[in-house]
Coordinates of C-alpha atoms in Angstrom, one line a residue:
Chain A
X189 CA 4.9 36.2 10.0
X190 CA 5.3 32.5 11.3
X191 CA 8.7 30.4 10.0
X192 CA 7.8 27.3 11.2
X193 CA 6.5 24.8 8.6
X194 CA 3.9 21.9 9.2
X195 CA 6.7 19.7 8.3
X196 CA 8.4 20.6 11.0
X197 CA 5.5 20.7 13.7
X198 CA 5.3 16.9 12.5
X199 CA 9.2 15.7 12.9
X200 CA 8.5 17.5 16.7
X201 CA 6.1 15.8 17.6
X202 CA 7.9 12.5 16.1
X203 CA 10.7 12.9 17.6
X204 CA 8.9 13.3 20.9
X205 CA 6.9 10.2 21.1
X206 CA 9.7 8.8 19.4
X207 CA 12.0 8.5 22.4
X208 CA 9.0 7.1 24.4
X209 CA 7.9 4.5 21.6
X210 CA 10.6 2.7 19.7
X211 CA 8.3 1.0 17.5
X212 CA 7.5 4.6 16.0
X213 CA 9.4 4.4 12.6
X214 CA 10.1 6.8 10.1
X215 CA 11.3 6.0 6.5
X216 CA 11.9 8.5 3.6
X217 CA 12.8 8.6 0.0
X218 CA 16.0 10.6 -0.3
X219 CA 13.5 12.8 1.3
X220 CA 14.7 13.5 4.8
X221 CA 16.1 16.8 4.1
X222 CA 13.2 18.0 2.1
X223 CA 10.8 16.4 4.8
X224 CA 12.5 18.0 7.9
X225 CA 13.5 14.4 9.6
X226 CA 16.7 14.9 9.3
X227 CA 16.6 15.7 13.0
X228 CA 14.6 12.3 13.4
X229 CA 17.0 10.4 11.3
X230 CA 19.6 12.1 13.3
X231 CA 17.9 11.6 17.4
X232 CA 16.6 8.0 16.6
X233 CA 18.7 6.4 14.0
X234 CA 17.6 3.1 14.5
X235 CA 14.0 4.0 13.9
X236 CA 14.9 5.7 10.3
X237 CA 14.8 3.6 7.4
X238 CA 16.0 5.4 4.3
X239 CA 15.2 3.7 0.9
X240 CA 16.4 5.9 -1.9
X241 CA 14.4 7.0 -4.5
X242 CA 12.6 4.3 -4.6
X243 CA 8.9 5.8 -3.5
X244 CA 6.7 2.2 -4.9
X245 CA 9.5 0.7 -2.7
X246 CA 8.9 3.4 0.4
X247 CA 5.3 2.5 0.6
X248 CA 5.8 -1.3 0.6
X249 CA 8.6 -1.6 2.8
X250 CA 6.5 0.7 5.4
X251 CA 3.7 -1.8 5.0
X252 CA 6.0 -4.6 5.8
X253 CA 7.3 -3.1 8.3
X254 CA 3.6 -2.3 10.0
X255 CA 2.1 -5.7 9.8
X256 CA 5.7 -7.0 11.7
X257 CA 4.7 -4.3 14.6
X258 CA 6.5 -1.0 13.5
X259 CA 4.5 2.3 13.5
X260 CA 5.4 3.4 9.9
X261 CA 5.3 7.0 8.8
X262 CA 6.6 7.5 5.0
X263 CA 7.8 11.0 4.2
X264 CA 7.9 12.0 0.8
X265 CA 7.0 14.4 -1.4
X266 CA 3.3 14.5 -2.0
X267 CA 3.2 14.0 -5.9
X268 CA 4.7 10.8 -5.7
X269 CA 3.8 9.2 -2.5
X270 CA 0.0 9.8 -3.7
X271 CA -0.2 8.6 -7.2
X272 CA 3.3 7.1 -8.2
X273 CA 3.2 4.9 -5.0
X274 CA -0.6 4.4 -5.8
X275 CA -1.1 1.0 -6.8
X276 CA 0.8 0.2 -3.2
X277 CA -0.6 2.5 -1.1
X278 CA -4.1 0.8 -2.1
X279 CA -3.4 -2.9 -2.0
X280 CA -0.1 -3.1 0.8
X281 CA -1.0 0.2 2.6
X282 CA -5.0 0.2 2.6
X283 CA -6.5 -3.3 1.5
X284 CA -4.0 -5.0 3.4
X285 CA -4.6 -2.7 6.3
X286 CA -1.1 -1.9 7.7
X287 CA -0.4 0.9 10.6
X288 CA 1.1 3.2 7.7
X289 CA 0.8 6.7 7.9
X290 CA 1.4 8.5 4.0
X291 CA 2.6 12.0 4.6
X292 CA 2.7 14.3 1.6
X293 CA 5.5 17.0 2.0
X294 CA 5.6 19.8 -0.7
X295 CA 2.2 19.6 -1.7
X296 CA -0.4 21.1 -3.9
X297 CA 1.7 24.1 -5.7
X298 CA 4.6 24.3 -3.0
X299 CA 7.3 23.5 -4.7
X300 CA 6.4 26.5 -7.7
X301 CA 8.5 26.6 -10.3
X302 CA 9.2 22.8 -11.0
X303 CA 6.1 22.2 -12.7
X304 CA 3.4 20.1 -12.7
X305 CA 5.5 17.0 -12.5
X306 CA 6.2 18.2 -8.5
X307 CA 2.6 19.2 -7.9
X308 CA -0.3 17.6 -6.3
X309 CA -3.1 18.7 -7.2
X310 CA -5.2 15.0 -7.6
X311 CA -4.0 13.9 -4.4
X312 CA -7.1 14.0 -2.2
X313 CA -9.4 12.9 -5.2
X314 CA -6.8 9.7 -5.9
X315 CA -6.4 9.0 -1.8
X316 CA -9.8 9.1 -0.9
X317 CA -11.0 6.8 -3.4
X318 CA -9.2 4.2 -1.6
X319 CA -11.5 2.2 0.7
X320 CA -10.0 2.1 4.2
X321 CA -7.9 5.1 3.5
X322 CA -8.2 8.1 6.0
X323 CA -7.0 11.7 4.0
X324 CA -6.2 14.7 5.9
X325 CA -5.2 18.4 5.3
X326 CA -4.3 20.3 8.2
X327 CA -4.2 24.3 8.3
X328 CA -1.1 25.1 10.5
X329 CA 1.4 24.2 12.4
X330 CA -0.1 23.6 15.8
X331 CA -3.2 21.7 14.1
X332 CA -0.7 19.9 12.6
X333 CA 1.0 19.0 16.2
X334 CA -2.4 18.4 17.6
X335 CA -3.5 16.0 14.2
X336 CA -0.2 14.0 14.4
X337 CA -0.3 13.5 18.2
X338 CA -3.6 11.9 17.5
X339 CA -2.4 9.4 14.6
X340 CA 0.5 8.3 16.5
X341 CA -1.9 6.4 19.0
X342 CA -3.9 4.9 16.1
X343 CA -3.4 1.9 14.5
X344 CA -5.5 2.6 10.9
X345 CA -3.6 4.0 7.6
X346 CA -4.1 7.7 6.3
X347 CA -2.9 9.9 4.1
X348 CA -2.1 13.3 5.4
X349 CA -0.7 16.3 3.1
X350 CA 1.4 19.0 4.3
X351 CA 3.3 22.2 2.0
X352 CA 6.3 23.1 1.6
X353 CA 6.9 26.2 3.0
X354 CA 5.9 28.3 6.8
X355 CA 1.8 29.4 6.8
X356 CA 0.7 31.9 8.6
X357 CA -0.8 30.5 11.8
X358 CA -4.6 30.3 12.1
X359 CA -4.5 28.9 15.5
X360 CA -1.7 29.9 18.9
X361 CA -0.8 27.0 20.9
X362 CA -2.9 27.6 23.5
X363 CA -5.6 27.9 21.2
X364 CA -5.9 25.2 18.7
X365 CA -9.6 23.6 18.9
X366 CA -9.1 20.1 17.5
X367 CA -11.6 16.8 17.6
X368 CA -10.6 14.2 15.3
X369 CA -12.6 13.9 12.5
X370 CA -14.7 17.5 13.6
X371 CA -14.2 20.4 11.1
X372 CA -13.5 23.5 13.2
X373 CA -15.9 26.5 13.0
X374 CA -13.7 29.4 12.8
X375 CA -16.5 31.7 12.1
X376 CA -20.1 31.3 12.5
X377 CA -22.7 33.7 10.8
X378 CA -24.2 35.5 7.6
X379 CA -25.5 33.8 5.1
X380 CA -22.4 32.9 3.2
X381 CA -20.2 29.9 4.4
X382 CA -16.6 29.1 3.3
X383 CA -15.4 25.7 3.5
X384 CA -11.3 25.5 3.3
X385 CA -9.1 23.1 3.9
X386 CA -5.0 23.4 4.2
X387 CA -3.3 26.4 3.4
X388 CA -6.8 27.8 2.0
X389 CA -8.0 28.3 5.8
X390 CA -5.3 31.1 6.6
X391 CA -7.1 32.8 3.1
X392 CA -10.6 31.8 3.7
X393 CA -10.7 33.4 7.2
X394 CA -8.8 36.6 5.7
X395 CA -11.4 37.0 2.9
X396 CA -14.3 36.7 5.9
X397 CA -12.1 39.4 7.1
X398 CA -12.3 41.2 4.4
X399 CA -16.0 40.5 4.2
X400 CA -17.3 41.6 7.5
X401 CA -15.7 44.7 7.2
X402 CA -17.9 45.2 4.3
X403 CA -20.9 43.9 5.9
X404 CA -20.8 40.9 5.2
X405 CA -20.7 37.9 7.4
X406 CA -19.4 34.6 6.9
X407 CA -19.2 31.6 8.2
X408 CA -15.4 29.5 7.9
X409 CA -14.8 25.7 8.4
X410 CA -11.7 24.3 8.7
X411 CA -12.3 21.1 6.9
X412 CA -8.9 19.3 7.9
X413 CA -10.4 15.8 7.9
X414 CA -11.4 15.6 4.0
X415 CA -12.3 11.5 4.6
X416 CA -14.0 11.0 7.2
X417 CA -15.0 14.2 5.9
X418 CA -17.3 15.9 8.6
X419 CA -21.2 15.6 6.8
X420 CA -22.4 16.8 10.1
X421 CA -20.7 20.5 10.2
X422 CA -21.2 20.9 6.4
X423 CA -24.9 20.3 6.9
X424 CA -25.5 22.3 9.7
X425 CA -23.4 25.4 7.7
X426 CA -25.5 25.0 4.4
X427 CA -29.1 24.7 6.6
X428 CA -28.1 28.5 7.1
X429 CA -26.7 29.6 4.5
X430 CA -27.6 30.6 0.8
X431 CA -24.4 30.0 -1.1
X432 CA -21.3 27.4 0.0
X433 CA -17.9 28.4 -1.4
X434 CA -15.2 25.7 -0.9
X435 CA -11.8 26.6 -1.8
X436 CA -8.7 24.1 -2.0
X437 CA -5.2 23.5 -3.3
X438 CA -6.6 20.7 -5.5
X439 CA -7.6 20.2 -9.2
X440 CA -11.4 20.8 -9.4
X441 CA -12.5 17.4 -9.8
X442 CA -12.7 15.1 -7.0
X443 CA -11.9 17.0 -4.4
X444 CA -13.0 18.3 -0.9
X445 CA -15.6 20.7 -3.0
X446 CA -16.7 17.8 -4.8
X447 CA -17.6 15.9 -1.9
X448 CA -19.1 19.0 0.1
X449 CA -21.3 19.4 -3.0
X450 CA -22.4 15.7 -3.0
X451 CA -23.3 16.0 0.0
X452 CA -25.3 19.5 0.3
X453 CA -26.5 18.2 -3.3
X454 CA -27.9 15.5 -1.7
X455 CA -29.4 16.6 1.8
X456 CA -30.0 20.4 1.6
X457 CA -29.4 21.7 -2.0
X458 CA -27.9 24.9 -1.9
X459 CA -25.8 26.8 -4.8
X460 CA -22.2 25.4 -4.2
X461 CA -19.1 27.5 -5.8
X462 CA -16.4 25.3 -5.6
X463 CA -12.6 27.5 -5.8
X464 CA -10.0 25.1 -6.6
X465 CA -6.8 24.9 -8.8
X466 CA -7.6 25.2 -12.9
X467 CA -7.9 22.0 -14.8
X468 CA -4.4 22.9 -16.4
X469 CA -0.3 22.6 -15.9
X470 CA -0.9 25.9 -13.1
X471 CA 1.0 29.3 -14.0
X472 CA 4.8 29.3 -13.5
X473 CA 5.3 31.3 -9.5
X474 CA 5.7 30.6 -6.0
X475 CA 2.4 29.4 -3.8
X476 CA 1.4 33.1 -3.4
X477 CA 1.4 34.1 -7.0
X478 CA -0.2 30.8 -8.3
X479 CA -3.0 31.4 -5.6
X480 CA -3.2 35.2 -6.7
X481 CA -3.3 34.5 -10.0
X482 CA -6.3 32.4 -9.6
X483 CA -8.1 34.4 -7.1
X484 CA -7.4 32.1 -4.2
X485 CA -5.9 34.8 -1.9
X486 CA -8.0 36.5 0.8
X487 CA -8.4 39.3 -1.8
X488 CA -9.8 36.9 -4.5
X489 CA -11.8 34.8 -2.4
X490 CA -13.6 37.8 -1.3
X491 CA -14.2 39.0 -4.7
X492 CA -15.9 36.1 -5.9
X493 CA -18.0 36.4 -3.1
X494 CA -19.0 40.2 -3.7
X495 CA -19.5 38.9 -7.4
X496 CA -21.7 36.0 -6.7
X497 CA -23.7 38.4 -4.2
X498 CA -24.2 41.2 -7.0
X499 CA -21.8 43.8 -4.7
Chain B
X282 CA 4.6 -38.9 3.7
X283 CA 6.9 -38.6 0.7
X284 CA 6.4 -34.6 -0.4
X285 CA 6.2 -35.2 -3.8
X286 CA 3.4 -37.3 -3.4
X287 CA 1.9 -34.7 -1.1
X288 CA 2.6 -32.2 -4.0
X289 CA 0.5 -34.6 -6.4
X290 CA -2.6 -34.8 -3.6
X291 CA -2.8 -31.4 -3.3
X292 CA -2.6 -30.5 -7.4
X293 CA -6.1 -32.5 -7.7
X294 CA -7.2 -30.7 -4.8
X295 CA -5.9 -27.5 -6.9
X296 CA -7.6 -28.8 -9.6
X297 CA -11.2 -29.6 -8.2
X298 CA -11.1 -25.7 -6.3
X299 CA -10.7 -24.6 -9.9
X300 CA -13.3 -26.6 -11.7
X301 CA -15.9 -25.5 -8.6
X302 CA -15.0 -22.0 -8.5
X303 CA -15.6 -22.1 -12.4
X304 CA -11.8 -19.6 -12.7
X305 CA -8.6 -19.9 -11.4
X306 CA -5.1 -19.9 -12.7
X307 CA -4.0 -23.7 -13.4
X308 CA -0.6 -23.6 -15.3
X309 CA 1.4 -21.6 -12.3
X310 CA -0.8 -23.4 -9.8
X311 CA 0.9 -26.2 -11.4
X312 CA 4.6 -24.9 -11.5
X313 CA 4.6 -23.3 -8.0
X314 CA 3.0 -26.0 -5.9
X315 CA 6.3 -28.0 -5.1
X316 CA 7.6 -24.5 -4.0
X317 CA 4.5 -24.0 -1.0
X318 CA 5.2 -27.7 -0.2
X319 CA 8.7 -27.1 0.4
X320 CA 7.9 -23.9 2.4
X321 CA 4.5 -25.0 4.0
X322 CA 5.5 -28.7 5.2
X323 CA 9.3 -28.1 5.3
X324 CA 11.1 -25.2 5.9
X325 CA 8.8 -23.0 7.6
X326 CA 7.9 -22.4 11.2
X327 CA 4.1 -21.7 10.6
X328 CA 0.9 -23.3 11.8
X329 CA -2.5 -22.6 12.4
X330 CA -1.5 -22.7 16.0
X331 CA 1.1 -19.7 16.1
X332 CA -0.4 -17.4 13.2
X333 CA -0.2 -14.7 16.0
X334 CA 3.2 -15.6 17.1
X335 CA 5.4 -12.7 16.7
X336 CA 8.6 -14.9 16.3
X337 CA 6.4 -16.9 13.1
X338 CA 8.2 -17.3 9.8
X339 CA 6.4 -14.7 7.4
X340 CA 5.1 -15.9 4.0
X341 CA 3.8 -13.3 1.3
X342 CA 2.7 -14.8 -2.3
X343 CA 3.5 -12.3 -4.1
X344 CA 2.1 -14.4 -7.8
X345 CA -0.8 -13.9 -6.0
X346 CA -3.0 -15.2 -8.9
X347 CA -1.8 -18.4 -8.0
X348 CA -3.8 -18.8 -5.4
X349 CA -5.5 -21.7 -5.8
X350 CA -2.3 -23.8 -4.9
X351 CA -2.5 -21.6 -1.8
X352 CA -6.1 -22.6 -0.7
X353 CA -4.8 -26.5 -1.2
X354 CA -1.9 -25.7 1.0
X355 CA -3.3 -24.0 3.8
X356 CA -6.2 -26.0 3.7
X357 CA -4.3 -29.5 3.8
X358 CA -2.1 -27.4 6.8
X359 CA -5.4 -26.6 8.7
X360 CA -5.2 -23.6 8.4
X361 CA -8.9 -23.3 6.0
X362 CA -11.6 -25.8 5.3
X363 CA -11.4 -27.4 1.7
X364 CA -14.6 -28.5 1.2
X365 CA -15.5 -24.8 2.7
X366 CA -13.2 -23.3 0.0
X367 CA -14.3 -25.9 -2.3
X368 CA -18.5 -24.8 -1.6
X369 CA -17.8 -20.9 -1.8
X370 CA -14.7 -20.0 -3.9
X371 CA -15.1 -17.5 -5.9
X372 CA -18.5 -17.3 -5.4
X373 CA -21.8 -14.4 -4.2
X374 CA -20.2 -12.6 -0.8
X375 CA -16.9 -15.2 -0.3
X376 CA -13.9 -14.3 1.4
X377 CA -12.3 -16.9 -1.4
X378 CA -11.2 -14.8 -3.8
X379 CA -8.6 -15.0 -6.6
X380 CA -6.2 -13.6 -4.7
X381 CA -5.3 -13.9 -1.3
X382 CA -7.1 -11.9 1.2
X383 CA -5.6 -11.4 4.5
X384 CA -8.7 -11.9 6.5
X385 CA -8.6 -15.4 6.5
X386 CA -6.4 -17.4 8.8
X387 CA -2.1 -17.9 7.4
X388 CA -2.5 -15.1 5.1
X389 CA 0.0 -12.5 6.3
X390 CA -1.0 -9.7 3.1
X391 CA -2.9 -9.2 0.2
X392 CA -1.8 -9.5 -3.3
X393 CA -2.6 -9.4 -6.6
X394 CA -1.0 -6.7 -8.2
X395 CA 2.3 -7.9 -9.4
X396 CA 5.9 -6.8 -8.1
X397 CA 4.7 -6.1 -4.4
X398 CA 5.7 -9.2 -2.5
X399 CA 9.2 -8.2 -2.5
X400 CA 9.3 -5.0 -1.2
X401 CA 6.3 -5.9 1.6
X402 CA 9.1 -8.9 2.3
X403 CA 12.0 -6.3 2.7
X404 CA 10.1 -4.3 5.2
X405 CA 9.0 -7.6 7.4
X406 CA 12.6 -8.9 6.9
X407 CA 13.8 -5.1 8.1
X408 CA 11.7 -5.1 10.9
X409 CA 12.9 -8.3 11.9
X410 CA 16.2 -7.2 12.4
X411 CA 15.2 -4.1 13.9
X412 CA 13.7 -6.4 17.0
X413 CA 16.4 -8.8 16.6
X414 CA 13.6 -11.5 16.0
X415 CA 14.9 -14.9 14.5
X416 CA 12.1 -15.4 12.0
X417 CA 12.7 -15.3 8.0
X418 CA 10.8 -14.4 5.4
X419 CA 9.7 -16.0 2.4
X420 CA 8.2 -14.6 -1.2
X421 CA 7.5 -16.6 -4.0
X422 CA 7.8 -14.1 -7.4
X423 CA 6.6 -15.1 -11.5
X424 CA 9.3 -14.9 -13.8
X425 CA 7.0 -12.8 -15.6
X426 CA 6.4 -10.8 -12.6
X427 CA 10.0 -9.7 -12.9
X428 CA 9.3 -7.0 -15.7
X429 CA 7.7 -4.4 -12.7
X430 CA 10.0 -2.2 -11.9
X431 CA 9.1 -2.5 -8.3
X432 CA 10.6 -6.0 -8.0
X433 CA 14.2 -4.4 -8.8
X434 CA 13.7 -1.5 -6.2
X435 CA 13.3 -4.5 -3.6
X436 CA 16.2 -6.5 -4.9
X437 CA 17.9 -3.0 -4.4
X438 CA 16.7 -2.8 -0.6
X439 CA 17.0 -6.5 0.1
X440 CA 21.1 -6.5 -0.6
X441 CA 21.5 -2.8 0.7
X442 CA 20.0 -3.8 4.4
X443 CA 22.1 -7.1 4.1
X444 CA 18.6 -8.9 4.9
X445 CA 19.9 -12.7 5.4
X446 CA 16.3 -13.2 7.0
X447 CA 14.8 -12.9 3.6
X448 CA 14.5 -15.5 0.8
X449 CA 12.7 -15.5 -2.5
X450 CA 11.9 -18.0 -4.6
X451 CA 11.7 -17.3 -8.0
X452 CA 9.0 -19.8 -9.9
X453 CA 10.8 -19.6 -13.3
X454 CA 8.5 -21.4 -15.6
X455 CA 9.3 -19.3 -18.4
X456 CA 5.6 -18.8 -19.7
X457 CA 3.3 -16.2 -19.0
X458 CA -0.5 -14.9 -20.2
X459 CA 1.0 -13.9 -23.4
X460 CA 3.5 -16.7 -24.3
X461 CA 7.1 -17.8 -23.6
X462 CA 9.0 -14.7 -21.2
X463 CA 11.9 -14.8 -23.3
X464 CA 9.4 -13.2 -26.2
X465 CA 7.3 -11.0 -23.8
X466 CA 10.4 -9.4 -22.0
X467 CA 13.3 -11.5 -21.3
X468 CA 14.5 -12.2 -17.9
X469 CA 17.8 -14.1 -19.5
X470 CA 20.9 -14.2 -17.1
X471 CA 18.8 -14.1 -14.4
X472 CA 21.3 -15.5 -11.7
X473 CA 24.4 -13.2 -13.1
X474 CA 21.7 -10.1 -12.7
X475 CA 20.5 -10.7 -9.2
X476 CA 24.3 -11.8 -8.3
X477 CA 24.8 -8.5 -9.3
X478 CA 22.4 -6.8 -7.2
X479 CA 24.2 -8.2 -4.6
X480 CA 22.2 -11.5 -3.7
X481 CA 23.0 -14.9 -2.8
X482 CA 21.7 -17.2 -5.8
X483 CA 20.8 -20.6 -5.5
X484 CA 19.2 -22.4 -8.6
X485 CA 17.4 -25.4 -8.6
X486 CA 17.7 -26.9 -11.8
X487 CA 14.3 -29.2 -11.0
X488 CA 12.0 -26.9 -9.6
X489 CA 9.4 -29.4 -9.1
X490 CA 11.0 -31.6 -7.0
X491 CA 9.9 -30.8 -3.2
X492 CA 13.4 -32.1 -1.9
X493 CA 15.3 -30.2 -4.4
X494 CA 13.5 -26.7 -3.4
X495 CA 13.4 -27.4 0.4
X496 CA 17.3 -27.8 0.0
X497 CA 17.7 -24.7 -1.6
X498 CA 15.7 -23.2 1.2
X499 CA 17.8 -24.8 3.9
X500 CA 21.1 -23.6 2.4
X501 CA 19.7 -20.3 2.2
X502 CA 19.3 -20.0 5.9
X503 CA 23.2 -21.0 6.6
X504 CA 24.0 -17.5 4.4
X505 CA 25.1 -14.3 6.5
X506 CA 24.8 -10.8 5.6
X507 CA 23.3 -10.8 2.3
X508 CA 19.6 -12.2 1.1
X509 CA 19.0 -15.3 -0.6
X510 CA 17.1 -15.8 -4.3
X511 CA 16.4 -19.4 -5.4
X512 CA 15.9 -19.5 -9.2
X513 CA 13.6 -22.4 -9.1
X514 CA 13.3 -24.0 -13.0
X515 CA 10.0 -25.1 -13.1
X516 CA 7.2 -26.3 -15.7
X517 CA 3.9 -24.7 -16.0
X518 CA 1.2 -26.7 -16.2
X519 CA 3.8 -29.9 -14.4
X520 CA 1.7 -33.0 -14.1
X521 CA -0.1 -33.1 -16.9
X522 CA 1.1 -33.2 -20.3
X523 CA -2.0 -31.5 -21.7
X524 CA -1.1 -28.8 -19.6
X525 CA 2.5 -28.6 -19.4
X526 CA 4.5 -25.7 -21.1
X527 CA 1.8 -24.0 -22.9
X528 CA 0.5 -20.5 -22.4
X529 CA -3.2 -21.2 -23.3
X530 CA -3.1 -23.1 -19.9
X531 CA -2.4 -20.1 -18.0
X532 CA -5.4 -19.4 -16.6
X533 CA -8.0 -22.1 -18.9
X534 CA -10.4 -24.0 -17.1
X535 CA -10.6 -28.0 -17.9
X536 CA -13.5 -29.1 -19.4
X537 CA -14.8 -32.2 -18.1
X538 CA -12.8 -34.6 -20.7
X539 CA -10.3 -32.8 -19.8
X540 CA -10.8 -33.0 -15.9
X541 CA -10.5 -36.9 -16.2
X542 CA -7.8 -36.4 -18.4
X543 CA -5.6 -34.2 -16.1
X544 CA -6.5 -36.0 -12.9
X545 CA -5.2 -39.9 -14.7
X546 CA -2.3 -37.7 -15.9
X547 CA -1.6 -36.9 -11.8
X548 CA -2.2 -40.1 -10.8
X549 CA 0.1 -41.8 -13.3
X550 CA 3.1 -38.9 -12.6
X551 CA 2.2 -39.7 -9.0
X552 CA 3.3 -43.3 -9.3
X553 CA 6.2 -42.2 -11.5
X554 CA 7.0 -40.0 -8.8
X555 CA 7.0 -43.1 -6.0
X556 CA 9.1 -45.2 -7.8
X557 CA 11.6 -42.9 -8.3

C-alpha cells in the first residue's frame, strides 16, 4: 500500500522548483499542516505566506502577488477554496487573468465524518463554469508530480484537486505516461469504456481487472484533465464502445460525467451511465466506506457494468 | 492647472460618457473624482509610458462601478482616448464596460464585485516588499462596500504584514443605492475601527478638495510599519445641487433638462473653486 499522498507529491515539486525560482510562492489559510506544506514553509520561509483562516483573502492576495510577478500557489481545503472563495477565483484569478494555481486539498469526501461542510462534491461544476479556469484532478502521486512540473512552468490560472489520504498507485515513477491535457489510455479494448478521474481511476482499473476475469474487456481512460477535457480521447473511445461509464467523486450534476455525456451525445450518441456521489449529504464514513456504500469501488463499478450488460 | 478645476473638467467628461453610454454610476463618480485626481495627477508614479515598469505604482478601483470617473481620468492622462470611450461605452462588443477591464491600457485588475480590491492590493504590496521594490499600492473603496466581510480580512492582513507601501482611500459619501449607509449598514466610528485593526488613519474633512486628499496621501508615504487608510469625507453627487446627497442619483441617467442644469452647476461651482 502506498503511504505517500498526493499533497506530499505537490510539496516535493514546489520545494524542488522553489529553490531554483524565487518567485514561486505558496499561500495557505492556516492550512499548511493539512496541505502538507509545512516542509515548504520551513525550507523556503521567504516564499511562504500565511493568511489565516480567510479563504477569500487567500485567493485575492495570491492574485495580487501574481499580478506583481509571483507564481502563486494558493493551498486550502478544496471545499473552501472552490466555493467559499468562488467570487475571488472568478474575478481576481480567472477574469483578471493572474497566474494563480488554486490547489484544493482533501477534496471530494476525503474529510469523511467531518460532514458535508468539508466535502467538495461541487468543485468540478463550480470551477469548470468559470471562463479561463482549467481544472485538473490527478489520480496518483506520480501523475500529480508530473502535472505540477508542467503547471509550474505555465502562466495560466488553474484549479487542481487532490484527496486527503494516500491512494494506491496507478502508475510507477518510471512509467507515468503524461501529456498535458491528454487523457491516459490505461486499457484499450472491448465494448465497454470506463472514464474516471482522481481517486476513482484506481477503482476503475480494479473494476476492469475484475471484469476481464469474467471475459468482459474494457477501455479505461484516466481523465485527469477535466477542463480542457480530452474530447478526442472520449470520442475515440465512444466510437468503439456500446456503453460508456463515467466515475467521479463528485455530485451527479455538472461534473466530468456531465461533460462526457454532452460530448458523446452531440457527436457520437451512445449510452452514457454516470456513477457519482448522490445529490444528498453522503453517509458518514471513511472514503473507502463511502465509496463502497455508493458502489464506487472496483467491485461496485464491476457490478454496475455487469448489471447493465445483463450479466 | 489648479487640480480642483481639473476635477470639474473631468466631471463634464464623466457626464458626457454617461449620456453617451446611457448608463453609469453618476453619484459615486462625482464623489470620487477628487480622490482619483489626487492620485493620478499628484501622487502616483504612473503614466502611459511606464505601464510595464515593475516599479510603477499600482492602483485598483475597488468600487469598480465608478468606472466613468476612472475613464475620464485615464483618458485625460493619455492612457485611453476620450472620444473612443464616448463612441463605444456600453455598446455592442465594446471593451469599455461598466467596470474596470484590465485589457485596457492603464487598468491593473478587474473589479466590480465589491470587497476585493483591498485584499488584491495586500498581495501587490506584499509582493513589493518581498521584491524590495519601492512602488506604492493604492485602492479606493466605497463606504457601502465596507459591509463586505472580505474587506476586513484585507484590513487584518495589511496590518499583520506591516504594509506601509499600501494605502486605501475610503470614499465616505454616506450614501449607497438603498439610502444612507448609516441606515443600510452602519460604518460609524470608522476611524476607531481601522485604528483598532492596526492601521494609520488620516481623516480628510474636505474629501472633494484634491489638495486635501493629496496632502493626506503624501503624509501616508512617510508612515513606516503600518498601512494607511485615508477616510475622505465626500459628497455623493458633488458638483450639482440637483444630485448632491441624493441616493436616487446613485446610477440615474440625466434627461436633457437635468443634463443642462448639471453642466451649468459644474460651471458655477468651478468658478467658485477658481475664486477660493
